[in-house]
Amino acid sequence: MDITIHQSFLPHNDAQEALAFYRDTLGFEVRNDVEYNGMHWLTVGPPGQPDTAIVLHPPAVDPGITEEERKTITEMMAKGTFASINLATKDLDSTFEKLQQADNADVVQEPTDQPWGVRDCAFRDPSGNMIRIFEVR
């Protein structure tokens, strides 16, 4: 089998805030920008890595979920406990410093050597998604 991770999905509360964070703060490129019936999907990814992307989508758009489930998803997003993604960089300290200065990245954890052997930091994006950034050694 030859399988790769092509796209991952994260919810957003505001497409323009999500775009400002993923494009302007993280430096990702926009690969697709779709509006349909008042909803807005954005596909972004790191430059030079066309086979890896994040699809930012409105929360709870699945027509198969109940109103109670939609409410739970919205509440979990507000608390920052609904979705997360792990990213990686070769220079964690420089990346952390840039993100810390951005007004749309909420610092959760400063760069830390973890007892399980990785060094990472953590932020929340404007929609509350947890973003852990690992240092590639």
Tab-separated table of N, CA and C in Angstrom:
chain	number	residue	atom	x	y	z
A	1	MET	N	0.830	-1.186	0.000
A	1	MET	CA	0.000	0.000	0.000
A	1	MET	C	0.872	1.245	0.000
A	2	ASP	N	0.442	2.249	-0.734
A	2	ASP	CA	1.132	3.528	-0.767
A	2	ASP	C	0.111	4.605	-0.400
A	3	ILE	N	0.022	4.934	0.876
A	3	ILE	CA	-0.980	5.886	1.359
A	3	ILE	C	-0.271	7.056	2.039
A	4	THR	N	-0.716	8.265	1.716
A	4	THR	CA	-0.191	9.462	2.382
A	4	THR	C	-1.340	10.237	3.013
A	5	ILE	N	-1.012	11.117	3.937
A	5	ILE	CA	-2.023	12.034	4.473
A	5	ILE	C	-2.073	13.220	3.528
A	6	HIS	N	-3.217	13.422	2.898
A	6	HIS	CA	-3.361	14.475	1.893
A	6	HIS	C	-3.989	15.744	2.477
A	7	GLN	N	-5.105	15.585	3.177
A	7	GLN	CA	-5.780	16.732	3.773
A	7	GLN	C	-6.274	16.367	5.168
A	8	SER	N	-6.254	17.368	6.033
A	8	SER	CA	-6.833	17.240	7.356
A	8	SER	C	-7.835	18.386	7.493
A	9	PHE	N	-8.837	18.225	8.331
A	9	PHE	CA	-9.886	19.226	8.451
A	9	PHE	C	-9.872	19.867	9.831
A	10	LEU	N	-10.018	21.183	9.847
A	10	LEU	CA	-10.174	21.934	11.088
A	10	LEU	C	-11.357	22.881	10.914
A	11	PRO	N	-12.163	23.049	11.947
A	11	PRO	CA	-13.282	23.993	11.831
A	11	PRO	C	-12.832	25.434	12.032
A	12	HIS	N	-13.590	26.351	11.475
A	12	HIS	CA	-13.356	27.777	11.741
A	12	HIS	C	-14.681	28.456	12.054
A	13	ASN	N	-14.605	29.517	12.851
A	13	ASN	CA	-15.788	30.329	13.164
A	13	ASN	C	-15.934	31.524	12.241
A	14	ASP	N	-14.817	31.900	11.629
A	14	ASP	CA	-14.796	33.100	10.794
A	14	ASP	C	-13.731	32.892	9.721
A	15	ALA	N	-14.155	32.803	8.471
A	15	ALA	CA	-13.225	32.495	7.378
A	15	ALA	C	-12.122	33.543	7.253
A	16	GLN	N	-12.443	34.809	7.450
A	16	GLN	CA	-11.436	35.860	7.302
A	16	GLN	C	-10.397	35.780	8.422
A	17	GLU	N	-10.846	35.482	9.651
A	17	GLU	CA	-9.881	35.306	10.752
A	17	GLU	C	-9.003	34.082	10.507
A	18	ALA	N	-9.619	33.015	10.013
A	18	ALA	CA	-8.851	31.793	9.727
A	18	ALA	C	-7.826	32.066	8.631
A	19	LEU	N	-8.235	32.792	7.600
A	19	LEU	CA	-7.330	33.129	6.509
A	19	LEU	C	-6.163	33.981	7.024
A	20	ALA	N	-6.469	34.967	7.843
A	20	ALA	CA	-5.411	35.829	8.388
A	20	ALA	C	-4.419	35.007	9.218
A	21	PHE	N	-4.915	34.040	9.977
A	21	PHE	CA	-4.018	33.237	10.805
A	21	PHE	C	-3.197	32.281	9.943
A	22	TYR	N	-3.839	31.457	9.124
A	22	TYR	CA	-3.109	30.409	8.401
A	22	TYR	C	-2.273	30.970	7.245
A	23	ARG	N	-2.737	32.008	6.569
A	23	ARG	CA	-1.966	32.592	5.471
A	23	ARG	C	-0.965	33.616	5.979
A	24	ASP	N	-1.454	34.601	6.735
A	24	ASP	CA	-0.596	35.730	7.084
A	24	ASP	C	0.316	35.442	8.284
A	25	THR	N	-0.168	34.700	9.256
A	25	THR	CA	0.654	34.421	10.440
A	25	THR	C	1.537	33.195	10.242
A	26	LEU	N	0.949	32.064	9.788
A	26	LEU	CA	1.749	30.852	9.602
A	26	LEU	C	2.487	30.822	8.265
A	27	GLY	N	2.046	31.608	7.303
A	27	GLY	CA	2.713	31.645	5.996
A	27	GLY	C	2.255	30.573	5.025
A	28	PHE	N	1.099	29.958	5.296
A	28	PHE	CA	0.578	28.952	4.374
A	28	PHE	C	0.023	29.629	3.128
A	29	GLU	N	-0.005	28.873	2.023
A	29	GLU	CA	-0.602	29.396	0.793
A	29	GLU	C	-2.043	28.899	0.684
A	30	VAL	N	-2.872	29.720	0.053
A	30	VAL	CA	-4.276	29.355	-0.156
A	30	VAL	C	-4.369	28.544	-1.438
A	31	ARG	N	-4.927	27.350	-1.336
A	31	ARG	CA	-5.046	26.465	-2.497
A	31	ARG	C	-6.454	26.405	-3.062
A	32	ASN	N	-7.423	26.688	-2.200
A	32	ASN	CA	-8.803	26.691	-2.659
A	32	ASN	C	-9.612	27.578	-1.717
A	33	ASP	N	-10.577	28.301	-2.290
A	33	ASP	CA	-11.409	29.223	-1.526
A	33	ASP	C	-12.814	29.068	-2.071
A	34	VAL	N	-13.681	28.416	-1.308
A	34	VAL	CA	-15.017	28.066	-1.809
A	34	VAL	C	-16.088	28.626	-0.888
A	35	GLU	N	-17.041	29.356	-1.480
A	35	GLU	CA	-18.204	29.811	-0.739
A	35	GLU	C	-19.426	29.133	-1.341
A	36	TYR	N	-20.304	28.643	-0.471
A	36	TYR	CA	-21.498	27.957	-0.948
A	36	TYR	C	-22.598	28.099	0.099
A	37	ASN	N	-23.728	28.626	-0.292
A	37	ASN	CA	-24.885	28.760	0.602
A	37	ASN	C	-24.537	29.453	1.911
A	38	GLY	N	-23.730	30.497	1.825
A	38	GLY	CA	-23.378	31.260	3.023
A	38	GLY	C	-22.272	30.631	3.861
A	39	MET	N	-21.718	29.515	3.410
A	39	MET	CA	-20.627	28.869	4.136
A	39	MET	C	-19.332	29.058	3.349
A	40	HIS	N	-18.203	28.929	4.044
A	40	HIS	CA	-16.922	29.255	3.426
A	40	HIS	C	-15.876	28.209	3.814
A	41	TRP	N	-15.313	27.530	2.813
A	41	TRP	CA	-14.245	26.549	3.011
A	41	TRP	C	-12.956	27.131	2.450
A	42	LEU	N	-11.857	26.937	3.156
A	42	LEU	CA	-10.542	27.363	2.689
A	42	LEU	C	-9.602	26.168	2.748
A	43	THR	N	-8.851	25.943	1.699
A	43	THR	CA	-7.817	24.910	1.722
A	43	THR	C	-6.479	25.621	1.690
A	44	VAL	N	-5.652	25.357	2.710
A	44	VAL	CA	-4.349	26.004	2.831
A	44	VAL	C	-3.286	24.937	3.045
A	45	GLY	N	-2.044	25.303	2.755
A	45	GLY	CA	-0.958	24.364	2.981
A	45	GLY	C	0.379	25.066	2.939
A	46	PRO	N	1.399	24.383	3.426
A	46	PRO	CA	2.728	24.994	3.437
A	46	PRO	C	3.290	25.100	2.019
A	47	PRO	N	3.924	26.236	1.682
A	47	PRO	CA	4.537	26.382	0.357
A	47	PRO	C	5.562	25.274	0.109
A	48	GLY	N	5.596	24.775	-1.104
A	48	GLY	CA	6.543	23.727	-1.462
A	48	GLY	C	6.104	22.334	-1.055
A	49	GLN	N	4.926	22.202	-0.477
A	49	GLN	CA	4.404	20.886	-0.074
A	49	GLN	C	2.985	20.728	-0.619
A	50	PRO	N	2.842	20.611	-1.936
A	50	PRO	CA	1.508	20.599	-2.550
A	50	PRO	C	0.655	19.384	-2.178
A	51	ASP	N	1.256	18.359	-1.634
A	51	ASP	CA	0.486	17.160	-1.297
A	51	ASP	C	-0.044	17.150	0.135
A	52	THR	N	0.175	18.245	0.871
A	52	THR	CA	-0.290	18.324	2.259
A	52	THR	C	-1.124	19.590	2.427
A	53	ALA	N	-2.340	19.442	2.963
A	53	ALA	CA	-3.206	20.606	3.110
A	53	ALA	C	-4.125	20.476	4.320
A	54	ILE	N	-4.606	21.609	4.761
A	54	ILE	CA	-5.640	21.686	5.801
A	54	ILE	C	-6.865	22.326	5.161
A	55	VAL	N	-8.020	21.700	5.339
A	55	VAL	CA	-9.279	22.278	4.877
A	55	VAL	C	-9.944	22.906	6.095
A	56	LEU	N	-10.097	24.212	6.047
A	56	LEU	CA	-10.757	24.958	7.121
A	56	LEU	C	-12.223	25.088	6.731
A	57	HIS	N	-13.100	24.627	7.596
A	57	HIS	CA	-14.518	24.543	7.215
A	57	HIS	C	-15.409	25.091	8.323
A	58	PRO	N	-16.621	25.475	7.957
A	58	PRO	CA	-17.556	25.917	8.991
A	58	PRO	C	-17.842	24.758	9.947
A	59	PRO	N	-18.005	25.029	11.223
A	59	PRO	CA	-18.240	23.940	12.166
A	59	PRO	C	-19.632	23.342	12.020
A	60	ALA	N	-19.698	22.081	12.282
A	60	ALA	CA	-20.986	21.396	12.380
A	60	ALA	C	-21.842	21.532	11.134
A	61	VAL	N	-21.242	21.465	9.951
A	61	VAL	CA	-22.026	21.594	8.711
A	61	VAL	C	-22.585	20.258	8.244
A	62	ASP	N	-22.154	19.179	8.842
A	62	ASP	CA	-22.650	17.863	8.440
A	62	ASP	C	-24.164	17.802	8.641
A	63	PRO	N	-24.934	17.546	7.577
A	63	PRO	CA	-26.389	17.516	7.729
A	63	PRO	C	-26.882	16.343	8.574
A	64	GLY	N	-26.006	15.402	8.865
A	64	GLY	CA	-26.420	14.225	9.628
A	64	GLY	C	-26.330	14.374	11.136
A	65	ILE	N	-25.865	15.532	11.608
A	65	ILE	CA	-25.765	15.686	13.057
A	65	ILE	C	-26.967	16.456	13.587
A	66	THR	N	-27.239	16.236	14.848
A	66	THR	CA	-28.408	16.868	15.473
A	66	THR	C	-28.066	18.282	15.951
A	67	GLU	N	-29.108	19.030	16.308
A	67	GLU	CA	-28.906	20.384	16.849
A	67	GLU	C	-28.117	20.308	18.150
A	68	GLU	N	-28.378	19.299	18.959
A	68	GLU	CA	-27.648	19.145	20.214
A	68	GLU	C	-26.165	18.894	19.940
A	69	GLU	N	-25.867	18.082	18.923
A	69	GLU	CA	-24.467	17.826	18.567
A	69	GLU	C	-23.806	19.099	18.048
A	70	ARG	N	-24.550	19.878	17.243
A	70	ARG	CA	-24.014	21.167	16.761
A	70	ARG	C	-23.673	22.080	17.930
A	71	LYS	N	-24.569	22.131	18.905
A	71	LYS	CA	-24.348	22.969	20.081
A	71	LYS	C	-23.104	22.496	20.841
A	72	THR	N	-22.951	21.180	20.983
A	72	THR	CA	-21.782	20.641	21.686
A	72	THR	C	-20.492	21.000	20.962
A	73	ILE	N	-20.501	20.853	19.629
A	73	ILE	CA	-19.307	21.197	18.841
A	73	ILE	C	-18.957	22.671	19.037
A	74	THR	N	-19.948	23.537	18.937
A	74	THR	CA	-19.717	24.980	19.098
A	74	THR	C	-19.172	25.291	20.486
A	75	GLU	N	-19.729	24.630	21.509
A	75	GLU	CA	-19.242	24.865	22.873
A	75	GLU	C	-17.800	24.366	23.041
A	76	MET	N	-17.506	23.208	22.458
A	76	MET	CA	-16.140	22.677	22.571
A	76	MET	C	-15.146	23.571	21.831
A	77	MET	N	-15.544	24.115	20.666
A	77	MET	CA	-14.657	25.038	19.942
A	77	MET	C	-14.377	26.266	20.800
A	78	ALA	N	-15.396	26.790	21.460
A	78	ALA	CA	-15.215	27.987	22.297
A	78	ALA	C	-14.237	27.713	23.435
A	79	LYS	N	-14.212	26.478	23.929
A	79	LYS	CA	-13.287	26.114	25.004
A	79	LYS	C	-11.922	25.682	24.475
A	80	GLY	N	-11.813	25.499	23.145
A	80	GLY	CA	-10.549	25.063	22.560
A	80	GLY	C	-10.288	23.584	22.730
A	81	THR	N	-11.338	22.786	22.850
A	81	THR	CA	-11.159	21.352	23.082
A	81	THR	C	-11.705	20.483	21.949
A	82	PHE	N	-12.092	21.066	20.824
A	82	PHE	CA	-12.730	20.265	19.778
A	82	PHE	C	-11.744	19.653	18.786
A	83	ALA	N	-10.815	20.461	18.250
A	83	ALA	CA	-9.945	19.954	17.186
A	83	ALA	C	-8.508	20.398	17.409
A	84	SER	N	-7.586	19.626	16.832
A	84	SER	CA	-6.172	19.975	16.955
A	84	SER	C	-5.396	19.427	15.766
A	85	ILE	N	-4.173	19.956	15.629
A	85	ILE	CA	-3.276	19.479	14.575
A	85	ILE	C	-1.848	19.658	15.075
A	86	ASN	N	-0.982	18.787	14.649
A	86	ASN	CA	0.443	18.903	14.966
A	86	ASN	C	1.192	19.348	13.723
A	87	LEU	N	1.986	20.398	13.869
A	87	LEU	CA	2.841	20.896	12.792
A	87	LEU	C	4.288	20.698	13.224
A	88	ALA	N	5.226	20.949	12.329
A	88	ALA	CA	6.645	20.779	12.660
A	88	ALA	C	7.472	21.882	12.026
A	89	THR	N	8.577	22.209	12.686
A	89	THR	CA	9.508	23.204	12.178
A	89	THR	C	10.928	22.816	12.589
A	90	LYS	N	11.899	23.311	11.816
A	90	LYS	CA	13.296	23.057	12.176
A	90	LYS	C	13.788	24.022	13.238
A	91	ASP	N	13.113	25.187	13.370
A	91	ASP	CA	13.542	26.212	14.335
A	91	ASP	C	12.352	26.610	15.203
A	92	LEU	N	12.154	25.864	16.266
A	92	LEU	CA	10.990	26.087	17.128
A	92	LEU	C	11.035	27.445	17.827
A	93	ASP	N	12.202	27.839	18.311
A	93	ASP	CA	12.278	29.105	19.052
A	93	ASP	C	11.940	30.301	18.174
A	94	SER	N	12.455	30.325	16.948
A	94	SER	CA	12.145	31.420	16.028
A	94	SER	C	10.666	31.417	15.652
A	95	THR	N	10.130	30.247	15.393
A	95	THR	CA	8.710	30.131	15.045
A	95	THR	C	7.846	30.600	16.212
A	96	PHE	N	8.194	30.159	17.428
A	96	PHE	CA	7.423	30.565	18.607
A	96	PHE	C	7.454	32.081	18.778
A	97	GLU	N	8.646	32.669	18.614
A	97	GLU	CA	8.765	34.116	18.794
A	97	GLU	C	7.867	34.880	17.818
A	98	LYS	N	7.841	34.438	16.558
A	98	LYS	CA	6.993	35.103	15.560
A	98	LYS	C	5.514	34.939	15.901
A	99	LEU	N	5.119	33.729	16.295
A	99	LEU	CA	3.708	33.497	16.618
A	99	LEU	C	3.297	34.242	17.885
A	100	GLN	N	4.202	34.319	18.836
A	100	GLN	CA	3.907	35.018	20.080
A	100	GLN	C	3.625	36.500	19.827
A	101	GLN	N	4.280	37.064	18.826
A	101	GLN	CA	4.089	38.477	18.511
A	101	GLN	C	2.826	38.730	17.689
A	102	ALA	N	2.280	37.681	17.084
A	102	ALA	CA	1.060	37.844	16.287
A	102	ALA	C	-0.130	38.064	17.214
A	103	ASP	N	-1.042	38.928	16.786
A	103	ASP	CA	-2.191	39.203	17.649
A	103	ASP	C	-3.321	38.183	17.496
A	104	ASN	N	-3.150	37.196	16.607
A	104	ASN	CA	-4.216	36.218	16.409
A	104	ASN	C	-3.822	34.800	16.821
A	105	ALA	N	-2.710	34.651	17.534
A	105	ALA	CA	-2.284	33.345	18.023
A	105	ALA	C	-2.278	33.383	19.552
A	106	ASP	N	-3.028	32.503	20.150
A	106	ASP	CA	-3.150	32.440	21.609
A	106	ASP	C	-2.142	31.420	22.151
A	107	VAL	N	-1.135	31.900	22.874
A	107	VAL	CA	-0.095	31.014	23.397
A	107	VAL	C	-0.672	30.109	24.482
A	108	VAL	N	-0.461	28.816	24.332
A	108	VAL	CA	-0.891	27.835	25.327
A	108	VAL	C	0.316	27.275	26.080
A	109	GLN	N	1.415	27.069	25.352
A	109	GLN	CA	2.620	26.502	25.979
A	109	GLN	C	3.862	27.028	25.281
A	110	GLU	N	4.806	27.527	26.034
A	110	GLU	CA	6.084	27.968	25.485
A	110	GLU	C	6.896	26.745	25.064
A	111	PRO	N	7.962	26.920	24.247
A	111	PRO	CA	8.787	25.771	23.855
A	111	PRO	C	9.251	24.990	25.080
A	112	THR	N	9.022	23.687	25.047
A	112	THR	CA	9.290	22.818	26.188
A	112	THR	C	9.888	21.497	25.716
A	113	ASP	N	10.947	21.042	26.405
A	113	ASP	CA	11.485	19.697	26.164
A	113	ASP	C	10.590	18.723	26.917
A	114	GLN	N	9.877	17.895	26.188
A	114	GLN	CA	8.938	16.967	26.807
A	114	GLN	C	9.672	15.705	27.267
A	115	PRO	N	9.203	15.079	28.345
A	115	PRO	CA	9.875	13.875	28.846
A	115	PRO	C	9.835	12.706	27.863
A	116	TRP	N	8.961	12.750	26.860
A	116	TRP	CA	8.880	11.661	25.879
A	116	TRP	C	9.766	11.920	24.659
A	117	GLY	N	10.639	12.956	24.751
A	117	GLY	CA	11.675	13.121	23.755
A	117	GLY	C	11.454	14.154	22.678
A	118	VAL	N	10.336	14.870	22.692
A	118	VAL	CA	10.138	15.910	21.680
A	118	VAL	C	10.229	17.277	22.360
A	119	ARG	N	10.487	18.275	21.555
A	119	ARG	CA	10.451	19.668	22.014
A	119	ARG	C	9.331	20.326	21.239
A	120	ASP	N	8.378	20.963	21.930
A	120	ASP	CA	7.240	21.539	21.236
A	120	ASP	C	6.708	22.769	21.958
A	121	CYS	N	5.799	23.457	21.290
A	121	CYS	CA	5.061	24.565	21.880
A	121	CYS	C	3.612	24.419	21.420
A	122	ALA	N	2.720	25.243	21.960
A	122	ALA	CA	1.309	25.116	21.571
A	122	ALA	C	0.629	26.478	21.529
A	123	PHE	N	-0.281	26.596	20.567
A	123	PHE	CA	-1.094	27.800	20.371
A	123	PHE	C	-2.533	27.385	20.108
A	124	ARG	N	-3.435	28.326	20.226
A	124	ARG	CA	-4.789	28.143	19.719
A	124	ARG	C	-4.976	29.141	18.587
A	125	ASP	N	-5.609	28.678	17.500
A	125	ASP	CA	-5.915	29.590	16.394
A	125	ASP	C	-7.156	30.414	16.767
A	126	PRO	N	-7.559	31.378	15.948
A	126	PRO	CA	-8.697	32.230	16.319
A	126	PRO	C	-10.007	31.480	16.546
A	127	SER	N	-10.138	30.254	16.035
A	127	SER	CA	-11.357	29.464	16.256
A	127	SER	C	-11.234	28.530	17.451
A	128	GLY	N	-10.077	28.519	18.114
A	128	GLY	CA	-9.892	27.683	19.289
A	128	GLY	C	-9.207	26.357	19.025
A	129	ASN	N	-8.852	26.067	17.767
A	129	ASN	CA	-8.164	24.810	17.464
A	129	ASN	C	-6.774	24.811	18.102
A	130	MET	N	-6.416	23.684	18.717
A	130	MET	CA	-5.099	23.542	19.331
A	130	MET	C	-4.067	23.221	18.249
A	131	ILE	N	-2.999	24.000	18.210
A	131	ILE	CA	-1.923	23.778	17.247
A	131	ILE	C	-0.646	23.542	18.028
A	132	ARG	N	-0.156	22.306	17.983
A	132	ARG	CA	1.131	21.984	18.599
A	132	ARG	C	2.171	22.021	17.491
A	133	ILE	N	3.309	22.625	17.788
A	133	ILE	CA	4.393	22.703	16.813
A	133	ILE	C	5.603	21.989	17.393
A	134	PHE	N	6.040	20.946	16.697
A	134	PHE	CA	7.181	20.134	17.110
A	134	PHE	C	8.437	20.637	16.421
A	135	GLU	N	9.551	20.507	17.115
A	135	GLU	CA	10.839	20.826	16.500
A	135	GLU	C	11.382	19.559	15.842
A	136	VAL	N	11.695	19.667	14.554
A	136	VAL	CA	12.280	18.552	13.811
A	136	VAL	C	13.779	18.597	14.034
A	137	ARG	N	14.314	17.502	14.529
A	137	ARG	CA	15.761	17.456	14.820
A	137	ARG	C	16.485	16.633	13.782
